CSV table of C-alpha atoms in Angstrom, one decimal:
chain,number,residue,atom,x,y,z
A,76,MET,CA,22.3,-24.2,27.2
A,77,THR,CA,23.6,-20.9,25.9
A,78,ASP,CA,27.3,-20.9,25.3
A,79,GLN,CA,28.8,-17.5,25.3
A,80,ASN,CA,32.2,-18.5,24.1
A,81,GLY,CA,31.1,-20.7,21.3
A,82,PRO,CA,30.4,-19.5,17.8
A,83,LYS,CA,27.4,-17.1,17.2
A,84,LEU,CA,26.2,-19.3,14.3
A,85,LEU,CA,27.0,-22.9,13.9
A,86,ALA,CA,25.9,-25.0,11.0
A,87,GLU,CA,26.9,-28.7,10.8
A,88,ASN,CA,26.2,-30.9,7.8
A,89,VAL,CA,23.0,-29.0,6.9
A,90,HIS,CA,21.0,-30.7,4.1
A,91,LYS,CA,17.9,-29.3,2.4
A,92,ALA,CA,16.1,-30.6,-0.6
A,93,TYR,CA,12.9,-29.4,-2.4
A,94,GLY,CA,11.4,-32.6,-3.7
A,95,ARG,CA,14.3,-34.3,-5.6
A,96,ASN,CA,16.1,-31.1,-6.0
A,97,GLU,CA,19.0,-31.1,-3.5
A,98,VAL,CA,19.8,-27.5,-2.7
A,99,LEU,CA,22.1,-27.7,0.4
A,100,ARG,CA,24.4,-30.7,0.5
A,101,GLY,CA,26.2,-30.7,3.9
A,102,ILE,CA,26.9,-27.1,4.8
A,103,ASP,CA,29.4,-26.6,7.6
A,104,MET,CA,29.9,-23.0,8.8
A,105,GLN,CA,30.9,-21.1,11.9
A,106,VAL,CA,30.6,-17.4,12.5
A,107,ARG,CA,32.0,-15.8,15.7
A,108,THR,CA,30.7,-12.7,17.4
A,109,GLY,CA,31.8,-9.6,15.6
A,110,GLU,CA,32.7,-11.5,12.5
A,111,VAL,CA,31.2,-10.5,9.1
A,112,ALA,CA,30.6,-13.4,6.8
A,113,CYS,CA,29.7,-13.2,3.1
A,114,ILE,CA,28.0,-16.0,1.3
A,115,ILE,CA,28.8,-15.6,-2.4
A,116,GLY,CA,27.6,-17.8,-5.3
A,117,PRO,CA,25.6,-17.9,-8.5
A,118,SER,CA,21.8,-17.5,-8.5
A,119,GLY,CA,20.0,-20.7,-7.7
A,120,GLY,CA,23.0,-21.8,-5.6
A,121,GLY,CA,21.2,-22.0,-2.3
A,122,LYS,CA,22.4,-18.8,-0.6
A,123,SER,CA,18.9,-17.6,0.3
A,124,THR,CA,17.7,-21.1,1.1
A,125,PHE,CA,20.5,-21.3,3.7
A,126,LEU,CA,19.5,-17.9,5.2
A,127,ARG,CA,15.9,-19.0,5.3
A,128,CYS,CA,16.9,-22.1,7.2
A,129,ILE,CA,18.7,-20.1,9.8
A,130,ASN,CA,15.4,-18.3,10.4
A,131,HIS,CA,13.5,-21.6,10.3
A,132,LEU,CA,11.4,-20.3,7.4
A,133,GLU,CA,12.5,-23.6,5.9
A,134,LYS,CA,12.9,-26.8,7.8
A,135,ILE,CA,16.3,-28.5,7.2
A,136,ASP,CA,16.3,-32.2,6.3
A,137,SER,CA,19.3,-33.2,8.3
A,138,GLY,CA,22.2,-31.7,10.3
A,139,ARG,CA,22.3,-29.1,13.0
A,140,LEU,CA,21.8,-25.3,13.0
A,141,SER,CA,22.2,-23.2,16.1
A,142,VAL,CA,22.5,-19.5,17.0
A,143,ASP,CA,24.1,-18.6,20.3
A,144,GLY,CA,24.4,-22.3,21.0
A,145,GLU,CA,20.6,-22.6,20.8
A,146,LEU,CA,19.2,-25.1,18.3
A,147,ILE,CA,16.9,-23.5,15.8
A,148,GLY,CA,13.4,-24.8,15.7
A,149,TYR,CA,13.9,-27.8,18.0
A,150,HIS,CA,14.3,-28.7,21.6
A,151,GLN,CA,16.7,-31.4,22.5
A,152,ARG,CA,15.9,-33.5,25.5
A,153,GLY,CA,17.6,-36.8,26.3
A,154,GLY,CA,19.0,-37.3,22.8
A,155,LYS,CA,15.6,-36.7,21.2
A,156,LEU,CA,14.4,-33.7,19.2
A,157,TYR,CA,11.1,-32.1,19.8
A,158,GLU,CA,9.6,-29.6,17.3
A,159,MET,CA,9.1,-26.2,18.8
A,160,ARG,CA,5.7,-24.6,19.1
A,161,ASP,CA,5.0,-21.7,16.7
A,162,LYS,CA,5.3,-19.2,19.5
A,163,GLU,CA,8.7,-20.5,20.5
A,164,VAL,CA,10.0,-20.3,16.9
A,165,ALA,CA,8.6,-16.8,16.7
A,166,ALA,CA,10.5,-15.8,19.9
A,167,GLN,CA,13.7,-17.1,18.3
A,168,ARG,CA,13.1,-15.2,15.1
A,169,ARG,CA,12.7,-12.0,17.0
A,170,SER,CA,16.4,-12.0,17.9
A,171,ILE,CA,17.5,-12.8,14.3
A,172,GLY,CA,17.4,-9.9,11.8
A,173,MET,CA,16.7,-10.6,8.2
A,174,VAL,CA,16.4,-8.5,5.0
A,175,PHE,CA,14.7,-10.1,2.1
A,176,GLN,CA,15.8,-10.1,-1.5
A,177,ARG,CA,12.8,-8.1,-2.6
A,178,PHE,CA,12.7,-6.3,0.7
A,179,ASN,CA,9.1,-7.3,1.3
A,180,LEU,CA,8.3,-4.1,3.1
A,181,PHE,CA,4.7,-3.6,4.2
A,182,PRO,CA,3.3,-1.2,1.6
A,183,HIS,CA,0.3,-0.1,3.7
A,184,MET,CA,2.6,1.3,6.4
A,185,THR,CA,5.0,4.3,6.5
A,186,ALA,CA,8.7,3.7,6.7
A,187,ALA,CA,8.8,4.3,10.4
A,188,GLU,CA,5.8,1.9,11.0
A,189,ASN,CA,7.6,-0.7,9.0
A,190,VAL,CA,10.6,-0.6,11.3
A,191,MET,CA,8.3,-0.4,14.4
A,192,ALA,CA,6.1,-3.3,13.3
A,193,GLY,CA,8.3,-5.9,15.0
A,194,PRO,CA,8.6,-4.3,18.4
A,195,VAL,CA,5.1,-2.9,18.6
A,196,VAL,CA,3.0,-5.8,17.3
A,197,VAL,CA,5.1,-8.6,18.7
A,198,ARG,CA,6.5,-7.3,21.9
A,199,GLY,CA,3.6,-4.9,22.6
A,200,ASP,CA,6.0,-2.0,23.0
A,201,ASN,CA,4.3,1.4,23.2
A,202,LYS,CA,4.5,3.3,19.9
A,203,LYS,CA,6.3,6.3,21.3
A,204,LYS,CA,9.0,4.3,22.8
A,205,ALA,CA,9.5,2.3,19.7
A,206,ARG,CA,9.9,5.4,17.6
B,21,MET,CA,4.4,39.3,-34.4
B,22,SER,CA,6.7,36.3,-34.5
B,23,THR,CA,10.4,35.9,-34.2
B,24,VAL,CA,12.0,33.0,-36.0
B,25,SER,CA,14.9,31.9,-33.8
B,26,THR,CA,17.6,29.7,-35.1
B,27,PRO,CA,19.1,27.0,-32.9
B,28,GLY,CA,22.4,27.9,-31.4
B,29,GLU,CA,21.3,31.2,-29.8
B,30,PRO,CA,19.1,30.1,-26.9
B,31,GLN,CA,19.3,33.5,-25.0
B,32,ALA,CA,17.4,35.5,-27.5
B,33,ARG,CA,14.4,33.2,-27.8
B,34,SER,CA,10.9,34.3,-26.8
B,35,LYS,CA,8.1,31.7,-26.0
B,36,PRO,CA,4.9,32.5,-27.8
B,37,PRO,CA,2.2,30.0,-26.9
B,38,ILE,CA,1.0,27.7,-29.7
B,39,GLU,CA,-2.2,28.8,-31.2
B,40,ALA,CA,-3.6,26.0,-33.4
B,41,VAL,CA,-7.1,25.2,-34.6
B,42,PRO,CA,-8.2,22.1,-32.6
B,43,VAL,CA,-9.3,18.9,-34.5
B,44,ARG,CA,-13.0,19.0,-35.2
B,45,HIS,CA,-15.1,15.9,-34.2
B,46,PRO,CA,-18.3,16.1,-36.3
B,47,GLY,CA,-19.2,12.5,-35.5
B,48,ARG,CA,-19.4,13.3,-31.8
B,49,TRP,CA,-22.0,16.0,-32.4
B,50,VAL,CA,-24.1,13.6,-34.4
B,51,GLY,CA,-23.9,11.1,-31.5
B,52,VAL,CA,-24.9,13.9,-29.0
B,53,GLY,CA,-27.8,14.8,-31.3
B,54,ILE,CA,-29.2,11.2,-31.3
B,55,VAL,CA,-28.8,10.8,-27.6
B,56,ALA,CA,-30.5,14.2,-27.0
B,57,ILE,CA,-33.5,13.2,-29.1
B,58,PHE,CA,-34.0,10.0,-27.1
B,59,ALA,CA,-33.5,11.8,-23.8
B,60,ALA,CA,-36.1,14.4,-24.8
B,61,MET,CA,-38.6,11.7,-25.8
B,62,LEU,CA,-38.1,10.0,-22.4
B,63,VAL,CA,-38.6,13.1,-20.4
B,64,HIS,CA,-41.6,14.1,-22.5
B,65,SER,CA,-43.3,10.8,-21.9
B,66,LEU,CA,-42.4,10.9,-18.2
B,67,LEU,CA,-44.0,14.3,-17.8
B,68,THR,CA,-47.1,13.9,-20.1
B,69,ASN,CA,-48.3,10.3,-19.7
B,70,PRO,CA,-50.7,10.4,-16.8
B,71,ASN,CA,-50.3,6.6,-16.2
B,72,TRP,CA,-47.0,7.1,-14.5
B,73,GLY,CA,-49.0,8.5,-11.6
B,74,TRP,CA,-46.5,11.1,-10.4
B,75,SER,CA,-49.1,12.8,-8.2
B,76,LEU,CA,-49.8,9.5,-6.5
B,77,ILE,CA,-46.2,8.8,-6.0
B,78,SER,CA,-45.5,12.2,-4.5
B,79,GLU,CA,-48.5,11.7,-2.2
B,80,TRP,CA,-47.3,8.3,-0.9
B,81,ILE,CA,-43.5,8.5,-1.0
B,82,PHE,CA,-43.2,9.6,2.6
B,83,ALA,CA,-46.3,7.9,3.9
B,84,PRO,CA,-45.7,6.1,7.2
B,85,PRO,CA,-46.0,2.5,6.0
B,86,ILE,CA,-43.5,3.2,3.2
B,87,VAL,CA,-41.0,5.0,5.4
B,88,LYS,CA,-41.3,2.2,8.0
B,89,GLY,CA,-40.7,-0.3,5.2
B,90,VAL,CA,-37.5,1.6,4.2
B,91,GLY,CA,-36.4,1.3,7.8
B,92,VAL,CA,-37.0,-2.5,7.9
B,93,THR,CA,-35.2,-2.9,4.5
B,94,LEU,CA,-32.2,-1.0,5.8
B,95,LEU,CA,-32.1,-2.8,9.1
B,96,LEU,CA,-32.3,-6.2,7.3
B,97,THR,CA,-29.6,-5.1,4.8
B,98,PHE,CA,-27.1,-4.0,7.5
B,99,LEU,CA,-27.7,-6.8,10.0
B,100,SER,CA,-27.5,-9.5,7.2
B,101,MET,CA,-24.3,-7.9,5.9
B,102,ILE,CA,-22.8,-7.9,9.4
B,103,ILE,CA,-23.6,-11.6,9.8
B,104,GLY,CA,-22.3,-12.3,6.3
B,105,LEU,CA,-19.1,-10.4,6.9
B,106,ALA,CA,-18.2,-11.8,10.3
B,107,LEU,CA,-19.0,-15.4,9.3
B,108,GLY,CA,-17.4,-14.9,5.8
B,109,VAL,CA,-14.1,-13.8,7.3
B,110,LEU,CA,-14.2,-16.7,9.7
B,111,LEU,CA,-15.0,-19.2,6.9
B,112,ALA,CA,-12.2,-17.8,4.7
B,113,ILE,CA,-9.7,-18.2,7.4
B,114,MET,CA,-11.0,-21.7,8.1
B,115,ARG,CA,-10.8,-22.5,4.4
B,116,LEU,CA,-7.1,-21.5,4.3
B,117,SER,CA,-6.2,-23.3,7.5
B,118,PRO,CA,-3.7,-26.2,7.3
B,119,ASN,CA,-6.2,-28.3,9.3
B,120,PRO,CA,-8.2,-30.4,6.7
B,121,VAL,CA,-11.2,-30.7,9.0
B,122,MET,CA,-11.4,-26.9,9.2
B,123,SER,CA,-10.9,-26.2,5.5
B,124,GLY,CA,-13.2,-29.1,4.6
B,125,SER,CA,-16.2,-27.9,6.7
B,126,ALA,CA,-15.8,-24.4,5.3
B,127,TRP,CA,-15.9,-25.8,1.8
B,128,VAL,CA,-19.1,-27.7,2.5
B,129,PHE,CA,-20.7,-24.6,4.0
B,130,VAL,CA,-19.9,-22.5,0.9
B,131,TRP,CA,-21.0,-25.4,-1.4
B,132,ALA,CA,-24.4,-25.7,0.3
B,133,PHE,CA,-25.3,-22.1,0.8
B,134,ARG,CA,-24.0,-20.8,-2.5
B,135,GLY,CA,-25.4,-23.7,-4.4
B,136,THR,CA,-29.1,-23.1,-3.5
B,137,PRO,CA,-31.3,-20.0,-4.3
B,138,VAL,CA,-31.7,-17.5,-1.5
B,139,TYR,CA,-35.5,-17.6,-2.1
B,140,VAL,CA,-35.5,-21.3,-1.3
B,141,GLN,CA,-33.3,-20.9,1.7
B,142,LEU,CA,-35.5,-18.2,3.1
B,143,PHE,CA,-38.5,-20.5,2.7
B,144,LEU,CA,-36.6,-23.3,4.4
B,145,TRP,CA,-35.7,-21.1,7.4
B,146,ALA,CA,-39.3,-20.0,7.8
B,147,ASN,CA,-40.4,-23.7,7.7
B,148,VAL,CA,-37.7,-25.1,9.9
B,149,ILE,CA,-40.5,-25.5,12.4
B,150,ALA,CA,-41.7,-28.4,10.3
B,151,LEU,CA,-38.4,-30.1,10.7
B,152,TYR,CA,-37.7,-29.4,14.4
B,153,THR,CA,-40.7,-28.4,16.5
B,154,THR,CA,-38.6,-27.8,19.6
B,155,LEU,CA,-35.0,-26.8,20.2
B,156,SER,CA,-33.2,-27.9,23.4
B,157,LEU,CA,-30.2,-26.8,25.3
B,158,GLY,CA,-28.3,-29.7,26.9
B,159,ILE,CA,-25.5,-32.2,26.4
B,160,PRO,CA,-25.4,-33.7,22.9
B,161,PHE,CA,-27.1,-37.1,22.9
B,162,GLY,CA,-27.5,-36.7,26.6
B,163,PRO,CA,-29.9,-34.9,29.0
B,164,GLU,CA,-31.7,-31.7,28.0
B,165,PHE,CA,-31.9,-28.7,30.3
B,166,PHE,CA,-34.0,-26.1,28.4
B,167,THR,CA,-36.5,-26.7,25.7
B,168,PHE,CA,-37.9,-24.0,23.4
B,169,GLU,CA,-40.6,-24.1,20.8
B,170,THR,CA,-39.1,-23.2,17.4
B,171,LYS,CA,-42.1,-21.1,16.5
B,172,THR,CA,-41.4,-18.6,19.3
B,173,LEU,CA,-37.6,-18.8,18.9
B,174,ILE,CA,-37.6,-18.0,15.1
B,175,PRO,CA,-40.0,-15.2,14.3
B,176,ALA,CA,-40.2,-14.0,10.7
B,177,PHE,CA,-37.5,-11.3,11.2
B,178,VAL,CA,-35.0,-13.8,12.6
B,179,ALA,CA,-35.7,-16.3,9.8
B,180,ALA,CA,-35.0,-13.5,7.3
B,181,LEU,CA,-31.7,-12.6,9.0
B,182,LEU,CA,-30.7,-16.3,9.0
B,183,GLY,CA,-31.6,-16.8,5.4
B,184,LEU,CA,-30.0,-13.7,4.1
B,185,GLY,CA,-27.0,-13.6,6.5
B,186,LEU,CA,-25.9,-17.3,6.0
B,187,ASN,CA,-26.3,-17.0,2.2
B,188,GLU,CA,-24.2,-13.9,2.2
B,189,ALA,CA,-21.6,-15.5,4.4
B,190,ALA,CA,-20.9,-18.1,1.7
B,191,TYR,CA,-20.3,-15.3,-0.9
B,192,MET,CA,-18.3,-13.2,1.5
B,193,ALA,CA,-16.1,-16.2,2.4
B,194,GLU,CA,-15.0,-16.4,-1.2
B,195,ILE,CA,-14.4,-12.7,-1.6
B,196,VAL,CA,-12.3,-12.6,1.6
B,197,ARG,CA,-10.4,-15.7,0.5
B,198,ALA,CA,-9.6,-14.0,-2.8
B,199,GLY,CA,-8.4,-10.9,-0.9
B,200,ILE,CA,-6.1,-12.9,1.4
B,201,LEU,CA,-4.6,-14.9,-1.5
B,202,SER,CA,-4.0,-11.6,-3.4
B,203,VAL,CA,-1.4,-10.5,-0.8
B,204,ASP,CA,2.1,-11.4,-1.8
B,205,GLU,CA,3.5,-14.4,-0.1
B,206,GLY,CA,6.6,-12.5,0.8
B,207,GLN,CA,4.6,-10.3,3.1
B,208,GLU,CA,3.6,-13.2,5.3
B,209,GLU,CA,7.2,-14.4,5.3
B,210,ALA,CA,8.6,-11.0,6.3
B,211,ALA,CA,6.1,-10.8,9.1
B,212,THR,CA,7.0,-14.3,10.2
B,213,ALA,CA,10.7,-13.3,10.1
B,214,VAL,CA,10.0,-10.3,12.4
B,215,GLY,CA,8.6,-12.9,14.8
B,216,MET,CA,4.8,-12.4,14.4
B,217,SER,CA,2.5,-15.3,15.1
B,218,ARG,CA,0.0,-16.5,12.5
B,219,LEU,CA,-2.8,-14.5,14.0
B,220,GLN,CA,-0.7,-11.3,14.3
B,221,THR,CA,0.4,-11.6,10.7
B,222,LEU,CA,-3.2,-12.0,9.6
B,223,ARG,CA,-4.4,-9.1,11.6
B,224,HIS,CA,-1.6,-6.5,11.1
B,225,ILE,CA,-0.1,-7.4,7.7
B,226,VAL,CA,-2.3,-9.6,5.5
B,227,LEU,CA,-5.9,-8.4,6.2
B,228,PRO,CA,-5.2,-4.6,5.9
B,229,GLN,CA,-3.7,-5.2,2.5
B,230,ALA,CA,-6.4,-7.7,1.5
B,231,MET,CA,-9.0,-5.1,2.2
B,232,ARG,CA,-8.1,-3.3,-1.0
B,233,VAL,CA,-9.3,-6.3,-2.9
B,234,ILE,CA,-12.2,-7.2,-0.5
B,235,VAL,CA,-13.9,-3.8,-0.3
B,236,PRO,CA,-15.1,-3.2,-3.9
B,237,PRO,CA,-17.0,-6.5,-4.2
B,238,THR,CA,-18.3,-6.1,-0.6
B,239,GLY,CA,-19.8,-2.8,-1.6
B,240,ASN,CA,-21.3,-4.6,-4.5
B,241,GLU,CA,-22.7,-7.3,-2.2
B,242,THR,CA,-24.2,-4.6,0.1
B,243,ILE,CA,-26.1,-3.0,-2.8
B,244,SER,CA,-27.2,-6.4,-4.0
B,245,MET,CA,-28.4,-7.3,-0.5
B,246,LEU,CA,-30.5,-4.2,-0.3
B,247,LYS,CA,-32.4,-5.4,-3.3
B,248,THR,CA,-32.4,-9.1,-2.2
B,249,THR,CA,-34.3,-8.1,0.9
B,250,SER,CA,-37.4,-7.8,-1.3
B,251,LEU,CA,-37.4,-11.7,-1.4
B,252,VAL,CA,-38.3,-12.1,2.3
B,253,ILE,CA,-41.8,-12.4,1.1
B,254,ALA,CA,-40.9,-16.1,0.9
B,255,ILE,CA,-41.0,-16.3,4.7
B,256,PRO,CA,-43.3,-14.2,4.7
B,257,LEU,CA,-41.9,-11.1,6.3
B,258,THR,CA,-44.3,-8.3,5.2
B,259,THR,CA,-42.9,-5.2,6.8
B,260,GLU,CA,-40.2,-4.4,4.2
B,261,LEU,CA,-40.3,-1.8,1.5
B,262,PHE,CA,-41.5,-3.6,-1.6
B,263,PHE,CA,-44.2,-5.6,0.1
B,264,GLN,CA,-45.6,-2.4,1.7
B,265,ALA,CA,-45.4,-0.5,-1.5
B,266,SER,CA,-47.2,-3.2,-3.5
B,267,ALA,CA,-49.8,-3.6,-0.8
B,268,VAL,CA,-50.7,0.1,-1.1
B,269,GLY,CA,-50.7,-0.3,-4.8
B,270,ASN,CA,-53.1,-3.2,-4.8
B,271,ARG,CA,-55.4,-1.4,-2.4
B,272,LEU,CA,-55.6,1.6,-4.7
B,273,PHE,CA,-55.7,-0.5,-7.8
B,274,GLN,CA,-52.5,1.4,-8.9
B,275,PRO,CA,-49.7,-1.2,-8.7
B,276,PHE,CA,-47.5,0.4,-11.3
B,277,PRO,CA,-46.9,3.8,-9.7
B,278,MET,CA,-46.2,2.1,-6.4
B,279,ALA,CA,-43.6,-0.1,-8.0
B,280,ILE,CA,-42.0,3.0,-9.4
B,281,LEU,CA,-42.1,4.5,-5.9
B,282,ALA,CA,-40.3,1.5,-4.5
B,283,SER,CA,-37.7,1.8,-7.3
B,284,ILE,CA,-37.1,5.4,-6.4
B,285,TRP,CA,-36.4,4.5,-2.8
B,286,TYR,CA,-34.1,1.6,-3.8
B,287,LEU,CA,-32.2,3.9,-6.2
B,288,ALA,CA,-31.8,6.6,-3.6
B,289,LEU,CA,-30.5,4.1,-1.0
B,290,THR,CA,-28.0,2.4,-3.4
B,291,SER,CA,-26.7,5.9,-4.5
B,292,ILE,CA,-25.9,6.7,-0.9
B,293,LEU,CA,-24.2,3.3,-0.5
B,294,MET,CA,-22.1,4.0,-3.6
B,295,VAL,CA,-20.8,7.3,-2.2
B,296,GLY,CA,-19.8,5.4,1.0
B,297,GLN,CA,-18.1,2.7,-1.0
B,298,PHE,CA,-16.0,5.3,-2.9
B,299,TYR,CA,-14.5,6.8,0.2
B,300,ILE,CA,-13.9,3.4,1.9
B,301,GLU,CA,-12.1,2.2,-1.3
B,302,ARG,CA,-10.0,5.4,-1.3
B,303,TYR,CA,-9.0,4.8,2.3
B,304,TYR,CA,-7.7,1.3,1.7
B,305,ALA,CA,-5.9,2.2,-1.5
B,306,LYS,CA,-3.1,3.7,0.7
B,307,GLY,CA,0.3,2.4,-0.4
B,308,ALA,CA,-1.0,0.7,-3.5
B,309,MET,CA,-1.3,3.8,-5.6
B,310,ARG,CA,1.2,6.7,-6.0
B,311,GLU,CA,-1.7,9.2,-6.0
B,312,LEU,CA,-5.1,8.6,-4.6
B,313,PRO,CA,-8.0,9.0,-7.0
B,314,PRO,CA,-9.6,12.5,-6.6
B,315,THR,CA,-12.9,12.8,-4.9
B,316,PRO,CA,-15.8,14.2,-7.0
B,317,ILE,CA,-15.4,17.5,-5.2
B,318,GLN,CA,-11.7,17.7,-6.0
B,319,LYS,CA,-12.5,16.8,-9.6
B,320,TRP,CA,-15.0,19.6,-10.0
B,321,ARG,CA,-12.6,22.1,-8.3
B,322,ARG,CA,-9.8,21.1,-10.7
B,323,ARG,CA,-12.1,21.3,-13.7
B,324,LEU,CA,-13.4,24.7,-12.8
B,325,GLY,CA,-10.0,26.0,-11.9
B,326,ARG,CA,-8.6,25.1,-15.3
B,327,GLY,CA,-11.4,27.0,-17.0
B,328,GLY,CA,-12.1,25.1,-20.2
B,329,SER,CA,-11.7,21.4,-20.1
B,330,ASN,CA,-9.8,19.5,-22.8
B,331,ASP,CA,-12.4,16.9,-23.5
């Protein structure tokens, strides 16, 4: 299903609400390979929420989100959506980089170990190679 | 010889050290005097009152039944703590699981085992024979393949381990849960974003950081467990330290010196445990403190190196 010529990131009519607080009301966005996109807005405007949705740290309420033409968090078969297993979501996240607002570095590790945590723990790379 | 330098000509200044008379604290000396008098009274009575029975204590302190009792006490402490820790971690993870059956059953376990006295639990484990005379291996509600007599399956030592270990697990579960909850939520999120699974996140990111909160109360629990082992008389398991010491005391009609003897052993063992706890805590403080607390050896070295201390 991967579409090489399509947009890198595609968001169509993305909605997300926390309880009755609607944060994202129909976001449409396209980012092509090599493009740099900035999302600018006041605090509480939903920038981080949108980014978290792209990583499936938050589930969207309606609309579509795909990276490299691959739907985030769901499989689509015969017009029906199936939730992905945790392992599959984790596999998707591995190819999406993200830096948090407060960085959320792991304080019990060194700087190098922080960077290596992904490849070593998740992919089982050997430590020397990761360095 | 002093030179008064006026501001504006910094090159010509010398730097004589300040020589001031320190503030006197007469109140402190009064306090020291009072404490010293009490300490002297205590030492005097310890040395001169024959009823302490120091000669008896020194005669018996390394006697075979006592030393063997120390061994049983230590073995009970460590095995029960291992059971408590392993089961406690499992219960804490169950308790935090999104599955309500898991978290519910962990809650019930903690509720039951924390809510009844250890002494009573030990008694119940010893008398489980009264409840189930045989234990069988087989299909639940179906045929049985092997059948054991409970009496042979649960000797006194195993009953003691069950009682102490399961009770400890309930407390450890709450300690571990508190540790896990103390780790910032962002950590779990960041680990998830790197693509770690729930288990990987727990093992590599959350638990190592939770250890800083878990270790101090665990040391506390270990010390507490060492002393709780004296309750296994409820079973009765008679090989542990305090029972052995008081048995000797009763035989010699000298129960008091033997209780002191047991206390000396307990104090010695807890002191060793405290040293271990200090170094384990220091190890897990990595990343949480700018500078690790100095070890006692480093402290003394610093104090001696500086000459006079300032306090």
